[in-house]
Amino acid sequence: MPKKQKFPYLVGSKWTAQQKMWGWRHFQVANRKKQGEWVFAEMVASCDPDVRFWINSKILKDRSQWQPGWQSLKEMGEIEEEIGFHVE
């Protein structure tokens, strides 16, 4: 039986960074790569395709750093109240 792929729906998913990264908050996963046991996601800023970086995809599960989907500042404020930290 083949192994289940980690993060199968990663490519194309949209994310909001809790803190600005290279001046942006909204990103989409353009590519994924597996290195050993690790899966990495290539993040691309939604408003500037020249802003690209790779992160360990496990970091996307940390809600203090990333939220799934594109969140508005109002929605981020509501999330901030739920988890108890300040978003700038």
Tab-separated table of C-alpha atoms in Angstrom:
chain	number	residue	atom	x	y	z
A	1	MET	CA	0.000	0.000	0.000
A	2	PRO	CA	1.546	3.385	-0.989
A	3	LYS	CA	2.349	5.929	1.711
A	4	LYS	CA	-0.118	8.760	2.185
A	5	GLN	CA	1.275	12.042	0.817
A	6	LYS	CA	1.877	14.725	3.460
A	7	PHE	CA	0.041	17.984	2.716
A	8	PRO	CA	-1.642	16.762	-0.522
A	9	TYR	CA	-3.617	19.983	-1.131
A	10	LEU	CA	-0.751	22.366	-0.464
A	11	VAL	CA	-0.191	23.739	-3.989
A	12	GLY	CA	-2.675	26.516	-4.726
A	13	SER	CA	-3.677	27.007	-1.096
A	14	LYS	CA	-3.933	30.581	0.207
A	15	TRP	CA	-2.495	31.848	3.491
A	16	THR	CA	-2.357	35.014	5.587
A	17	ALA	CA	0.788	35.768	7.562
A	18	GLN	CA	0.126	37.122	11.060
A	19	GLN	CA	3.096	39.496	10.631
A	20	LYS	CA	4.078	41.175	7.356
A	21	MET	CA	6.705	39.254	5.414
A	22	TRP	CA	8.667	41.302	2.876
A	23	GLY	CA	5.890	43.900	3.123
A	24	TRP	CA	2.967	41.513	2.469
A	25	ARG	CA	0.522	39.327	4.382
A	26	HIS	CA	-1.324	37.367	1.676
A	27	PHE	CA	0.425	34.435	0.017
A	28	GLN	CA	-0.340	31.440	-2.159
A	29	VAL	CA	1.601	28.179	-2.349
A	30	ALA	CA	3.130	27.916	-5.842
A	31	ASN	CA	5.130	24.697	-5.400
A	32	ARG	CA	5.889	21.959	-2.917
A	33	LYS	CA	8.953	19.802	-2.545
A	34	LYS	CA	9.841	16.909	-0.322
A	35	GLN	CA	13.316	16.581	1.144
A	36	GLY	CA	13.643	13.459	3.250
A	37	GLU	CA	10.851	13.550	5.799
A	38	TRP	CA	10.248	17.298	5.360
A	39	VAL	CA	7.766	18.960	3.011
A	40	PHE	CA	8.451	22.546	1.939
A	41	ALA	CA	6.077	25.092	0.425
A	42	GLU	CA	7.105	27.880	-1.956
A	43	MET	CA	5.139	30.924	-0.856
A	44	VAL	CA	4.396	33.711	-3.362
A	45	ALA	CA	2.971	37.094	-2.351
A	46	SER	CA	-0.453	37.548	-3.923
A	47	CYS	CA	0.238	41.190	-4.873
A	48	ASP	CA	3.877	40.787	-5.915
A	49	PRO	CA	4.896	37.552	-7.679
A	50	ASP	CA	8.571	38.535	-7.309
A	51	VAL	CA	8.300	37.976	-3.538
A	52	ARG	CA	8.904	34.233	-3.121
A	53	PHE	CA	10.357	32.089	-0.359
A	54	TRP	CA	10.374	28.467	0.841
A	55	ILE	CA	9.180	27.424	4.301
A	56	ASN	CA	8.715	24.135	6.088
A	57	SER	CA	5.027	23.362	5.542
A	58	LYS	CA	4.599	22.383	9.209
A	59	ILE	CA	4.939	26.093	10.053
A	60	LEU	CA	1.614	26.687	8.270
A	61	LYS	CA	-0.112	24.719	11.041
A	62	ASP	CA	1.044	27.295	13.628
A	63	ARG	CA	-1.939	29.676	13.899
A	64	SER	CA	0.197	32.262	15.711
A	65	GLN	CA	2.170	32.637	12.434
A	66	TRP	CA	-0.238	31.707	9.611
A	67	GLN	CA	-3.992	31.567	9.024
A	68	PRO	CA	-5.540	29.540	6.190
A	69	GLY	CA	-7.163	31.597	3.447
A	70	TRP	CA	-6.816	35.314	2.909
A	71	GLN	CA	-7.950	37.101	6.059
A	72	SER	CA	-8.909	40.778	6.245
A	73	LEU	CA	-7.426	42.932	9.006
A	74	LYS	CA	-10.853	42.850	10.711
A	75	GLU	CA	-10.901	39.045	10.625
A	76	MET	CA	-7.342	38.977	11.910
A	77	GLY	CA	-8.401	41.186	14.822
A	78	GLU	CA	-11.132	38.693	15.698
A	79	ILE	CA	-8.614	35.834	15.525
A	80	GLU	CA	-6.258	37.904	17.703
A	81	GLU	CA	-8.928	38.118	20.409
A	82	GLU	CA	-9.484	34.351	20.265
A	83	ILE	CA	-5.837	33.362	20.609
A	84	GLY	CA	-4.677	36.307	22.707
A	85	PHE	CA	-1.952	38.175	20.819
A	86	HIS	CA	-1.652	41.435	18.884
A	87	VAL	CA	-1.454	41.614	15.066
A	88	GLU	CA	0.296	44.655	13.571
